[in-house]
XYZ file of C-alpha atoms in Angstrom:
763
model
C 42.418 83.647 236.927
C 38.792 83.691 235.717
C 36.869 84.371 232.567
C 33.300 84.777 231.464
C 31.239 84.580 228.405
C 27.841 86.081 227.694
C 25.081 85.037 225.384
C 21.871 86.825 224.607
C 18.666 85.314 223.254
C 15.257 86.791 222.721
C 13.996 85.543 226.076
C 16.752 85.598 228.553
C 20.517 86.379 229.169
C 22.575 83.318 229.844
C 26.059 83.274 231.487
C 28.770 80.721 231.393
C 31.736 80.678 233.798
C 34.599 78.341 234.579
C 36.577 79.345 237.644
C 39.455 77.815 239.504
C 39.142 77.526 243.308
C 40.446 80.594 245.178
C 40.547 82.872 242.151
C 38.730 86.297 242.069
C 35.427 86.377 240.276
C 34.201 89.000 238.026
C 31.306 90.997 239.339
C 28.026 90.122 237.520
C 24.653 91.828 237.425
C 22.542 91.088 240.415
C 19.218 89.475 239.729
C 16.330 89.292 241.936
C 16.489 86.215 244.199
C 13.781 84.075 245.615
C 14.023 81.709 248.485
C 12.699 78.326 247.846
C 11.450 76.427 250.899
C 11.428 72.600 250.567
C 8.047 71.057 250.619
C 6.854 68.974 253.632
C 7.099 65.439 252.437
C 5.177 62.643 254.398
C 6.191 59.670 252.349
C 9.218 58.903 249.877
C 8.358 59.732 246.231
C 9.591 57.186 243.734
C 8.159 58.863 240.686
C 10.255 60.562 238.111
C 11.011 64.270 238.694
C 10.164 66.857 236.068
C 13.836 67.832 235.614
C 16.567 66.926 233.318
C 19.939 65.970 234.732
C 21.718 66.590 231.391
C 24.424 69.248 231.561
C 24.475 70.864 228.114
C 25.428 74.492 228.873
C 28.121 74.622 231.382
C 31.537 74.150 229.910
C 33.423 71.062 231.198
C 36.095 71.635 233.899
C 39.559 70.885 232.706
C 41.100 69.838 236.070
C 39.736 68.533 239.408
C 40.245 72.001 240.881
C 37.882 73.742 238.384
C 34.083 74.157 238.435
C 31.987 74.785 235.399
C 29.019 77.123 235.783
C 26.077 78.107 233.633
C 23.283 80.248 234.960
C 20.815 82.935 233.870
C 21.893 85.362 236.764
C 25.096 85.471 238.878
C 25.738 87.446 241.971
C 29.102 87.530 243.901
C 29.659 89.124 247.381
C 33.241 90.033 247.657
C 33.119 90.447 251.523
C 31.515 87.112 252.277
C 32.872 85.397 249.311
C 29.523 83.999 248.493
C 28.282 83.233 244.959
C 24.578 83.145 244.258
C 23.504 81.610 240.820
C 19.785 81.600 239.744
C 17.841 80.465 236.825
C 18.534 76.968 235.513
C 21.921 76.775 237.234
C 24.293 74.092 235.955
C 27.606 73.038 237.487
C 30.160 70.490 236.969
C 33.452 69.283 238.601
C 35.413 66.166 238.064
C 32.727 64.589 235.934
C 29.954 65.423 238.411
C 27.124 67.309 237.060
C 24.344 69.300 238.881
C 21.480 71.472 237.905
C 19.118 73.500 240.184
C 16.987 76.682 240.061
C 19.238 78.494 242.579
C 22.624 77.648 243.908
C 24.488 79.466 246.770
C 28.088 78.722 247.068
C 30.112 79.727 250.028
C 33.790 79.653 248.864
C 35.179 80.018 252.310
C 33.524 76.962 253.734
C 33.111 74.992 250.539
C 29.293 74.570 251.257
C 26.988 74.462 248.211
C 23.365 74.863 248.743
C 21.120 74.029 245.743
C 17.386 74.594 245.786
C 14.530 73.810 243.484
C 14.344 70.764 241.157
C 17.835 69.719 241.997
C 19.525 66.894 240.023
C 23.048 65.459 240.426
C 24.573 62.953 238.215
C 27.736 61.138 238.875
C 30.205 59.421 236.309
C 28.898 55.953 237.266
C 25.407 56.972 235.845
C 23.561 57.297 239.131
C 21.341 60.409 239.390
C 20.035 61.971 242.683
C 17.118 64.368 242.732
C 15.873 66.623 245.553
C 14.065 69.825 246.456
C 17.043 71.164 248.635
C 20.675 69.873 248.649
C 23.437 70.936 250.885
C 26.828 69.709 249.393
C 30.555 70.217 249.598
C 32.193 71.998 246.560
C 33.128 68.435 245.418
C 29.539 67.949 244.580
C 29.862 64.386 245.795
C 28.615 64.461 249.365
C 25.859 66.301 251.179
C 22.276 66.160 252.512
C 19.154 66.033 250.296
C 15.542 66.762 251.191
C 12.829 64.806 249.305
C 15.510 62.695 247.748
C 15.275 60.328 244.712
C 18.198 58.381 243.489
C 17.780 56.648 240.062
C 20.703 54.078 239.670
C 22.253 53.391 236.311
C 20.452 49.884 236.249
C 17.057 51.556 236.577
C 16.330 50.827 240.135
C 15.509 53.785 242.349
C 15.742 54.854 245.876
C 13.656 57.564 247.454
C 13.522 59.099 250.944
C 12.155 62.033 252.930
C 15.768 62.859 253.725
C 19.106 61.462 252.329
C 22.736 61.788 252.908
C 25.193 61.234 250.180
C 28.911 60.736 251.189
C 31.995 61.461 249.131
C 32.713 57.775 248.542
C 29.456 57.383 246.777
C 27.505 55.778 249.685
C 24.045 56.818 250.510
C 21.977 56.750 253.774
C 18.238 57.389 253.518
C 15.641 58.151 256.188
C 12.125 57.000 255.878
C 12.949 55.477 252.431
C 11.683 53.244 249.684
C 13.399 51.131 247.069
C 12.100 49.475 243.916
C 13.531 48.094 240.739
C 10.109 48.371 239.047
C 9.114 50.772 236.340
C 7.200 53.845 237.440
C 5.672 54.605 234.032
C 3.275 52.466 232.029
C 3.604 51.689 228.354
C 2.132 55.198 227.334
C 4.787 57.044 229.515
C 2.200 58.016 232.215
C 3.253 57.664 235.914
C 2.272 54.567 237.771
C 2.869 53.183 241.186
C 5.483 50.340 241.143
C 4.038 46.782 241.535
C 6.091 46.421 244.618
C 8.485 48.419 246.845
C 10.449 47.921 249.994
C 9.694 50.611 252.677
C 12.087 50.977 255.507
C 12.983 53.234 258.365
C 16.472 53.482 257.104
C 18.336 52.402 253.926
C 22.019 52.284 253.386
C 23.463 51.867 249.889
C 27.163 50.772 249.803
C 28.558 51.607 246.375
C 31.860 49.615 247.013
C 29.913 46.379 247.735
C 27.094 47.410 245.455
C 24.554 46.445 248.236
C 21.441 47.812 249.701
C 20.774 47.273 253.501
C 17.482 47.946 255.300
C 16.383 48.555 258.848
C 12.781 48.058 259.742
C 11.837 46.915 256.228
C 8.726 45.547 254.810
C 7.390 44.706 251.310
C 4.559 46.641 249.942
C 2.578 45.015 247.088
C 0.288 47.462 245.145
C 0.703 49.795 248.145
C -0.344 47.266 250.867
C 2.200 46.407 253.459
C 2.224 42.555 253.499
C 5.554 41.032 254.171
C 8.042 42.077 257.020
C 11.796 41.634 256.093
C 13.962 41.947 259.140
C 17.661 42.202 258.297
C 17.110 42.478 254.684
C 19.966 43.259 252.186
C 20.474 42.703 248.594
C 22.715 43.860 245.672
C 21.751 47.057 243.989
C 21.783 45.491 240.570
C 20.244 42.363 239.067
C 23.059 40.144 240.313
C 22.292 37.440 242.832
C 22.976 38.165 246.557
C 22.768 36.125 249.611
C 19.618 36.359 251.841
C 16.148 35.091 252.523
C 13.906 34.447 249.406
C 10.223 34.897 249.405
C 8.423 31.914 251.087
C 6.039 29.605 249.416
C 2.764 28.531 251.046
C 0.812 25.306 250.388
C -2.065 23.441 251.810
C -2.896 19.882 251.084
C -4.704 16.906 252.560
C -1.608 14.769 253.178
C 0.941 17.200 254.745
C -1.465 19.924 256.020
C -0.418 23.459 255.886
C 3.219 23.975 254.443
C 5.521 26.956 254.421
C 8.924 26.872 252.646
C 11.326 29.722 253.376
C 14.347 29.483 251.062
C 17.700 30.919 251.986
C 20.050 31.802 249.132
C 23.812 31.884 249.667
C 26.001 33.248 246.959
C 29.233 31.453 247.519
C 31.177 32.997 244.549
C 30.214 34.574 241.276
C 29.986 31.188 239.732
C 28.599 29.079 242.671
C 25.630 29.377 244.887
C 23.548 27.304 247.386
C 19.861 27.434 248.329
C 18.628 25.822 251.499
C 14.911 25.510 251.973
C 13.258 24.241 255.213
C 9.740 22.925 254.547
C 7.433 23.074 257.651
C 4.304 21.137 257.865
C 1.422 20.883 260.322
C 0.562 17.256 259.531
C 4.067 15.832 258.748
C 7.527 15.941 259.854
C 9.725 18.878 258.462
C 11.797 18.379 255.400
C 14.995 20.166 254.232
C 15.834 20.937 250.687
C 19.091 21.991 249.257
C 20.310 23.007 245.814
C 23.915 23.621 244.752
C 24.803 25.095 241.348
C 28.162 25.787 239.874
C 29.645 27.087 236.695
C 33.124 25.966 235.764
C 35.612 26.735 233.010
C 34.324 23.830 231.046
C 30.661 23.506 231.863
C 28.047 23.574 234.650
C 26.312 21.340 237.089
C 23.705 21.314 239.750
C 22.812 19.071 242.620
C 19.343 19.003 244.406
C 18.258 17.017 247.333
C 15.384 16.474 249.803
C 15.471 14.776 253.184
C 12.984 14.031 255.891
C 12.106 11.404 258.571
C 8.617 9.934 258.321
C 6.585 6.790 258.041
C 6.114 5.249 254.640
C 2.896 3.957 253.079
C 3.383 1.429 250.296
C 2.063 2.083 246.872
C -0.871 -0.130 247.669
C -2.109 -1.406 250.875
C -2.118 -0.189 254.632
C 0.718 1.050 256.595
C 3.170 -1.753 257.291
C 5.624 -0.085 259.589
C 4.462 2.873 261.585
C 8.083 3.722 262.637
C 9.533 6.672 260.952
C 12.504 6.232 258.649
C 14.744 8.300 256.430
C 13.212 9.305 253.263
C 14.501 11.478 250.465
C 15.404 12.300 246.945
C 18.586 13.197 245.167
C 19.229 14.478 241.573
C 21.997 16.030 239.718
C 22.606 17.117 236.239
C 25.380 18.752 234.274
C 27.234 19.251 231.010
C 30.974 19.753 230.324
C 32.607 20.850 227.061
C 36.148 19.618 227.227
C 37.022 20.755 223.574
C 34.993 21.752 220.486
C 34.468 18.044 219.833
C 34.378 16.298 223.258
C 31.605 16.805 225.752
C 30.101 14.957 228.718
C 26.363 15.112 229.781
C 24.906 13.382 232.759
C 21.774 13.208 234.787
C 21.139 11.236 237.947
C 17.906 10.698 239.968
C 17.225 8.438 242.970
C 14.639 8.330 245.736
C 14.257 6.147 248.836
C 10.801 4.870 248.111
C 8.119 4.827 245.588
C 5.621 7.307 247.095
C 8.033 10.093 248.401
C 7.977 12.041 245.220
C 4.159 12.138 244.884
C 3.602 12.778 248.573
C 5.712 15.969 248.583
C 4.566 16.946 245.031
C 8.168 16.874 243.791
C 7.339 14.974 240.582
C 4.659 12.644 239.325
C 7.092 10.472 237.238
C 6.691 6.744 237.471
C 10.220 6.089 236.516
C 13.488 7.812 237.487
C 16.232 7.365 234.881
C 19.953 8.271 235.490
C 22.132 8.657 232.335
C 25.545 9.767 231.259
C 26.968 10.291 227.771
C 30.461 11.107 226.536
C 30.329 12.404 223.035
C 32.748 13.166 220.229
C 31.291 15.072 217.208
C 33.536 15.312 214.218
C 33.111 16.646 210.730
C 31.901 13.310 209.351
C 32.193 11.020 212.448
C 30.287 10.479 215.739
C 31.206 8.593 218.911
C 29.010 8.038 221.881
C 29.941 6.183 225.151
C 26.760 6.077 227.306
C 24.959 4.224 230.090
C 21.702 4.433 232.014
C 19.732 2.878 234.839
C 16.079 3.077 235.871
C 14.305 3.132 239.258
C 10.713 2.164 238.895
C 8.114 3.784 241.111
C 5.283 1.743 239.627
C 3.169 -0.440 242.047
C 3.626 -3.785 240.291
C 7.066 -3.502 238.849
C 9.932 -5.579 240.267
C 13.053 -3.312 240.680
C 15.364 -6.288 240.096
C 14.007 -6.680 236.617
C 14.821 -3.041 235.712
C 17.607 -2.965 233.099
C 20.984 -1.319 233.706
C 22.625 -0.524 230.382
C 26.385 -0.149 230.701
C 28.125 0.583 228.409
C 26.339 1.740 225.236
C 28.998 2.505 222.610
C 27.930 3.858 219.236
C 30.389 5.027 216.572
C 29.494 6.273 213.018
C 31.564 7.410 210.134
C 30.283 9.033 206.902
C 32.062 9.420 203.527
C 31.161 9.851 199.930
C 30.974 6.868 197.714
C 33.597 7.076 194.950
C 32.168 4.501 192.746
C 28.357 4.818 192.464
C 28.040 8.276 194.111
C 25.916 8.908 197.104
C 26.836 8.594 200.741
C 28.119 5.582 202.834
C 27.784 5.529 206.696
C 29.559 2.854 208.691
C 28.311 2.030 212.161
C 29.685 0.105 215.156
C 27.422 -0.469 218.205
C 27.676 -2.434 221.483
C 25.362 -2.702 224.398
C 25.288 -4.659 227.714
C 22.252 -4.905 229.832
C 22.223 -6.397 233.435
C 19.661 -6.979 235.918
C 19.910 -8.087 239.554
C 16.819 -10.356 239.199
C 16.370 -10.944 235.540
C 17.876 -11.728 232.218
C 21.333 -10.239 231.272
C 21.989 -9.455 227.548
C 24.992 -8.223 225.557
C 24.896 -7.103 222.002
C 27.289 -6.077 219.296
C 26.880 -5.308 215.634
C 28.595 -3.615 212.731
C 26.699 -2.285 209.751
C 26.941 -0.079 206.609
C 24.290 1.894 204.852
C 24.450 3.361 201.321
C 22.115 6.170 200.173
C 21.809 7.790 196.773
C 19.246 10.561 196.085
C 18.498 11.692 192.573
C 15.829 13.445 190.374
C 14.436 12.061 187.096
C 13.671 14.141 184.118
C 9.955 14.023 185.048
C 10.687 15.757 188.386
C 10.457 12.481 190.507
C 12.668 12.344 193.610
C 14.156 8.811 193.947
C 16.128 7.593 197.016
C 17.941 4.177 196.787
C 19.086 2.464 200.071
C 21.189 -0.542 200.716
C 22.024 -1.817 204.216
C 24.054 -4.692 205.495
C 24.537 -5.581 209.292
C 26.013 -8.360 211.333
C 24.720 -9.060 214.901
C 26.195 -10.937 217.744
C 24.064 -11.672 220.887
C 24.563 -13.285 224.205
C 21.931 -13.871 227.015
C 21.822 -16.015 230.212
C 19.266 -18.421 231.217
C 17.389 -16.110 233.670
C 14.289 -15.524 231.709
C 12.974 -11.997 232.029
C 9.464 -12.708 230.646
C 7.261 -15.555 229.519
C 6.405 -13.655 226.249
C 8.080 -15.908 223.648
C 8.523 -12.943 221.219
C 10.806 -11.235 223.828
C 12.595 -14.127 225.236
C 15.061 -15.172 222.548
C 17.568 -18.092 223.059
C 20.022 -18.188 225.941
C 23.781 -18.370 224.997
C 25.432 -17.007 221.970
C 23.433 -16.091 218.704
C 24.322 -14.403 215.569
C 22.270 -12.696 212.840
C 22.911 -11.237 209.469
C 20.781 -8.490 208.024
C 20.556 -7.132 204.472
C 17.971 -4.822 203.096
C 17.450 -2.811 199.782
C 14.857 -0.165 199.371
C 13.664 2.379 196.713
C 11.641 5.315 197.688
C 10.015 7.635 195.043
C 8.110 10.809 195.475
C 6.458 12.823 192.632
C 5.370 16.376 193.817
C 2.890 18.327 191.752
C 2.648 21.969 192.508
C 0.074 24.500 191.616
C -2.041 27.479 192.661
C -5.240 26.907 194.682
C -7.597 29.366 196.540
C -5.135 32.151 196.554
C -2.279 29.974 197.796
C 0.019 27.237 196.647
C -0.731 23.442 196.993
C 1.568 20.499 196.580
C 0.273 16.990 196.081
C 2.938 14.358 196.507
C 2.269 10.693 195.784
C 4.910 8.437 197.395
C 5.792 4.787 196.842
C 8.389 2.711 198.597
C 9.583 -0.821 197.980
C 11.663 -2.676 200.655
C 13.041 -6.172 200.441
C 14.728 -8.142 203.368
C 15.598 -11.869 203.488
C 14.036 -13.922 206.162
C 15.702 -13.261 209.550
C 16.080 -15.349 212.736
C 14.323 -12.686 214.886
C 12.915 -14.981 217.539
C 16.236 -16.435 218.310
C 17.425 -12.940 219.366
C 16.329 -11.517 222.817
C 14.201 -8.426 222.433
C 15.314 -5.596 224.793
C 14.681 -2.388 222.826
C 11.921 -3.162 220.096
C 8.948 -3.851 222.171
C 6.834 -0.634 222.181
C 5.341 -0.348 218.737
C 2.263 1.189 217.012
C 1.874 1.941 213.364
C 1.658 5.626 212.766
C 2.529 8.299 210.068
C 6.092 8.706 211.494
C 7.157 5.227 210.853
C 5.089 4.097 207.938
C 7.874 4.640 205.390
C 10.670 3.585 207.768
C 13.061 0.636 206.431
C 12.853 -0.969 209.718
C 9.430 -0.109 211.433
C 10.446 -1.675 214.690
C 12.034 0.748 217.169
C 15.360 -0.110 218.378
C 17.884 -2.753 216.887
C 16.737 -6.106 218.410
C 14.031 -6.712 215.827
C 14.322 -6.006 212.213
C 11.199 -6.337 209.830
C 11.955 -8.932 207.145
C 10.201 -9.972 203.947
C 9.139 -7.786 201.047
C 6.625 -5.003 201.200
C 5.354 -1.970 199.190
C 4.245 1.118 201.030
C 2.180 3.725 199.374
C 0.644 7.015 200.269
C 0.020 10.623 199.400
C 0.862 13.918 200.995
C -1.012 17.188 200.464
C 0.227 20.706 201.546
C -1.552 23.942 201.101
C -0.100 27.242 202.176
C -0.732 30.921 201.872
C 0.761 33.853 204.043
C -0.003 32.936 207.638
C -1.938 29.826 206.922
C -0.835 26.226 206.162
C -2.437 22.739 205.967
C -0.391 19.520 205.731
C -1.948 16.145 205.421
C -0.849 12.663 204.648
C -2.408 9.263 204.443
C -0.864 5.855 203.614
C -0.856 1.974 203.944
C 1.529 -0.844 203.332
C 1.094 -4.302 201.866
C 3.525 -7.316 202.535
C 4.310 -9.448 199.416
C 5.220 -12.376 201.667
C 2.594 -14.448 203.500
C 5.002 -15.240 206.346
C 3.453 -14.529 209.760
C 4.099 -11.176 211.014
C 6.239 -10.524 214.098
C 4.137 -7.511 215.103
C 1.712 -8.112 218.013
C -2.068 -8.031 217.497
C -3.484 -4.534 217.666
C -0.482 -2.746 216.114
C -1.997 -2.407 212.622
C 0.586 -4.680 210.951
C -0.556 -8.178 211.833
C -1.855 -9.011 208.436
C -0.378 -8.732 205.051
C -2.393 -5.487 204.375
C -1.757 -2.851 207.116
C -4.272 -0.519 208.587
C -4.467 3.003 207.070
C -2.719 5.635 208.986
C -2.890 9.475 208.453
C -2.150 12.878 210.014
C -3.369 16.354 209.387
C -1.904 19.556 210.649
C -3.483 22.966 210.486
C -1.620 26.151 211.436
C -2.811 29.695 211.307
C 0.037 32.210 212.289
C 0.950 31.884 215.882
C -2.741 31.691 216.811
C -3.880 28.174 215.935
C -2.185 24.851 215.557
C -4.284 21.717 215.172
C -2.946 18.104 214.744
C -5.095 15.082 214.126
C -3.701 11.438 213.916
C -5.599 8.427 213.112
C -5.580 4.611 212.193
C -8.348 3.026 210.414
C -9.060 -0.529 210.296
C -8.259 -2.090 206.851
C -11.350 -4.393 206.867
C -14.133 -2.047 208.142
C -12.528 1.433 208.534
C -13.163 1.385 212.195
C -11.188 3.971 214.045
C -8.317 2.084 215.929
C -6.346 5.135 216.926
C -7.709 8.692 217.249
C -5.596 11.517 218.530
C -6.365 15.219 218.482
C -4.158 18.016 219.810
C -4.854 21.669 219.579
C -3.367 24.900 220.779
C -5.545 27.999 220.328
C -4.771 31.665 221.261
C -1.911 33.984 221.939
C 0.568 34.285 224.916
C -2.005 35.821 227.310
C -5.130 33.756 226.371
C -4.887 30.289 225.089
C -6.349 26.805 225.252
C -4.700 23.481 224.950
C -6.965 20.547 224.145
C -6.023 16.862 223.710
C -8.030 13.701 223.066
C -6.766 10.030 222.723
C -8.503 6.920 222.023
C -6.939 3.505 221.262
C -9.301 0.790 220.130
C -6.847 -1.929 219.196
C -9.413 -4.857 218.756
C -7.378 -7.312 220.817
C -8.976 -10.364 222.079
C -6.312 -11.245 224.623
C -5.222 -8.427 226.896
C -1.543 -8.311 227.128
C 1.685 -6.602 225.631
C 0.580 -3.369 227.396
C -1.721 -2.729 224.471
C -5.046 -2.419 226.291
C -7.597 0.056 225.001
C -7.538 3.542 226.369
C -9.511 6.807 226.107
C -8.365 10.042 227.668
C -9.271 13.760 227.418
C -6.994 16.712 228.369
C -7.727 20.348 228.557
C -5.730 23.247 229.817
C -5.574 27.033 229.182
C -5.229 30.646 230.408
C -7.505 33.509 230.030
C -6.443 37.147 230.502
C -9.144 38.961 232.503
C -7.636 42.263 232.909
C -4.257 43.880 232.381
C -1.624 41.561 234.022
C -4.303 39.311 235.505
C -5.288 35.919 234.216
C -7.138 32.671 235.188
C -5.551 29.276 234.353
C -6.479 25.704 234.638
C -6.105 22.111 233.476
C -7.742 18.719 233.755
C -7.144 15.219 232.774
C -10.057 12.792 232.483
C -9.946 9.068 232.012
C -12.828 8.123 229.546
C -11.901 4.365 229.548
C -14.803 2.087 230.286
C -15.088 -1.532 231.060
C -16.193 -2.225 227.432
C -12.817 -0.877 226.380
C -10.800 -2.675 229.154
C -12.554 -5.370 231.215
C -9.697 -5.060 233.816
C -10.150 -1.402 234.264
C -12.012 0.047 237.280
C -12.957 3.197 235.430
C -16.591 4.040 234.701
C -16.066 5.951 231.472
C -15.569 9.336 233.179
C -13.001 9.368 235.935
C -11.077 12.629 236.619
C -7.511 11.946 237.311
C -6.286 15.454 238.214
C -7.373 19.023 237.731
C -6.089 22.494 238.838
C -7.376 26.037 238.783
C -5.726 29.241 239.616
C -5.394 33.008 239.217
C -2.095 34.847 238.482
C -0.788 38.316 238.105
C 2.340 38.983 236.033
C 4.168 42.063 235.008
C 7.707 42.931 234.389
C 8.493 43.168 238.064
C 6.150 40.840 240.055
C 4.564 37.453 239.706
C 1.741 36.137 242.028
C -0.093 32.818 241.605
C -2.745 31.091 243.717
C -3.490 27.512 242.621
C -6.074 24.893 243.746
C -5.383 21.354 242.547
C -7.473 18.176 243.261
C -6.114 14.662 242.858
C -8.576 11.679 242.423
C -6.214 8.819 242.871
C -4.377 7.448 246.002
C -0.713 6.560 245.495
C 0.710 5.157 248.760
C 0.859 8.084 251.207
C 0.110 10.592 248.449
C -3.595 10.845 249.225
C -6.324 12.058 246.948
C -7.819 15.395 247.827
C -7.360 19.043 247.596
C -4.099 21.003 247.765
C -3.598 24.855 247.555
C -0.369 26.685 246.801
C 0.428 30.409 246.997
C 3.613 31.729 245.104
C 5.016 35.119 244.835
C 8.205 36.194 242.993
C 9.699 39.581 243.179
C 11.735 39.878 239.914
C 14.909 41.895 239.634
C 15.613 41.183 243.398
C 16.941 37.639 243.084
C 13.623 36.145 244.371
């Protein structure tokens, strides 16, 4: 059974037909036919074809045995049982859609020959284009000349000749593959940033994998990298295989090439093994394992080699090679909505391994873990950490190991006075293999009440009580009396009250809104036996805007600022659309003449503190300037001067930094020496997708600042300069870096690195 519907328009006559296989066809008018010869193609064409694969006219087939037709003309030869359709022919069968300028269907053999701007779309969303296609009447398998396949994820395969099989597999001859766009932002055709050319390409739909024979990577049309035995997934999921090598050249190791091999063990686990080969050093192996579990994720990364070690300072002591390496791991696990575990571990065999192989320039490696429970009004943390020092003059045995650190907090509303009460329990145990061991425990409570007066003043009242118990042995860690404390058991009680008042004034100014907020704080604490307590976590201190109004301006818990003081300052804020300025300045005065615990040079040695301030200027996303300062209270000399600026947009920007510490300390010590440093970095877009980038760190410290310093007032520490190309599909970077300081076997000198990343291919 067959049927036909006819439609007339002003320009052409259109015929629709749905037919069942084997049924007689209605005779239709014969139209003039033209034979379309496929063009001679020398190279695969990845550009979009000027043809639509959307089937809008042909009626949908109702069963697998039916074929839906739509054409301008239709000719059927009863003797040969051949159907010839012409003029924007459209066919569909079993959700397979096809269009062409001309289709010849031999109903006896089932062969379908489509010619002229052929497009075939399968139910999975893949579309195949060609000049001439020979198919079976299932429309699934056949041979295509000048073939282009656009996969549903946007990647595309092109070939001079392609064969499509009934199971969806594709085999291409003289082929190319790219996941990159072939149109620019304006919709104009462009060549892909990179493509893979091959003698033969096989696409396995079941495994969703593309395999190559005789493959090479072409970047901007230039054949650069041969890739024998290449295969990869046909989508953006990861797949096992070689990754793009990284090339480096430096003075210490010579020429280096690293060739990573990626192994996908499972959808949630993978392993990357990277051999590093050097011309002036023994080879090194690197491995990284990553896993995603039902409750979290973790990774393990390690390096291993066998080479001689140069100490941080001094000549080679032992020329014999030894095992050297580095191991790190990190992860987080969420056991329930409230319980989680986070850990991070880092360890290396010696102090110069990391710098020599440019893995990291950290001078300390810290390993931590933390088990947390976060409730609605409660918090529990059980943590620990250990540190491996890489500094030249540090003794590893004096590095602390904290285990355990337990902190519990509970908040609730005050039913009597109002406000909020927070209870805290804390314990810490610090051990050393060649130094002082300390244990600490305390319990405390803090009450806060915030209110507004009738004049618009914001007032915060705070009361704090705490009881501490300490124990330390007789192994003295340091000769600094302020850190040592007494050995044995010591106790301490702490009480503090504070009142903090802000009074904001708001008004219009210069087309925007300004807010001027004077602030006054009064804090009172009885005299405490601070010096009897060992100081482990309250050593690093410098007066600045962030801690000026803190109730305890010491960091940590081991020191608590006692006495009575008044702190005063003012904050000014100006804002208008896209522009904001925020500035503050303040100072404090101690009401007691008791000697201060703060070391010289911190700005809090005398009763009147130094003046501290901060100004931040922001303009949209283009500009952000931050300036921090500390002025001497007696002569307004600049004791601290810091400037940080970020200027520009995502493609062109500059990052500037300057720091100067002039602490006015007569005796050097406490790690409070004077310092001066400048930092600069940036990136400049020189053309579409191209950019220049660089950075530098310069030590400006002179002997007048630090008599023990060997700097001459302008000592570069490190700089780098490079050029990069980045688009949505390709990233290339060439970098030159120069180091000016020797650290063991990490020698000063030049190093060069070349990196290329093919995005959307797992590289």
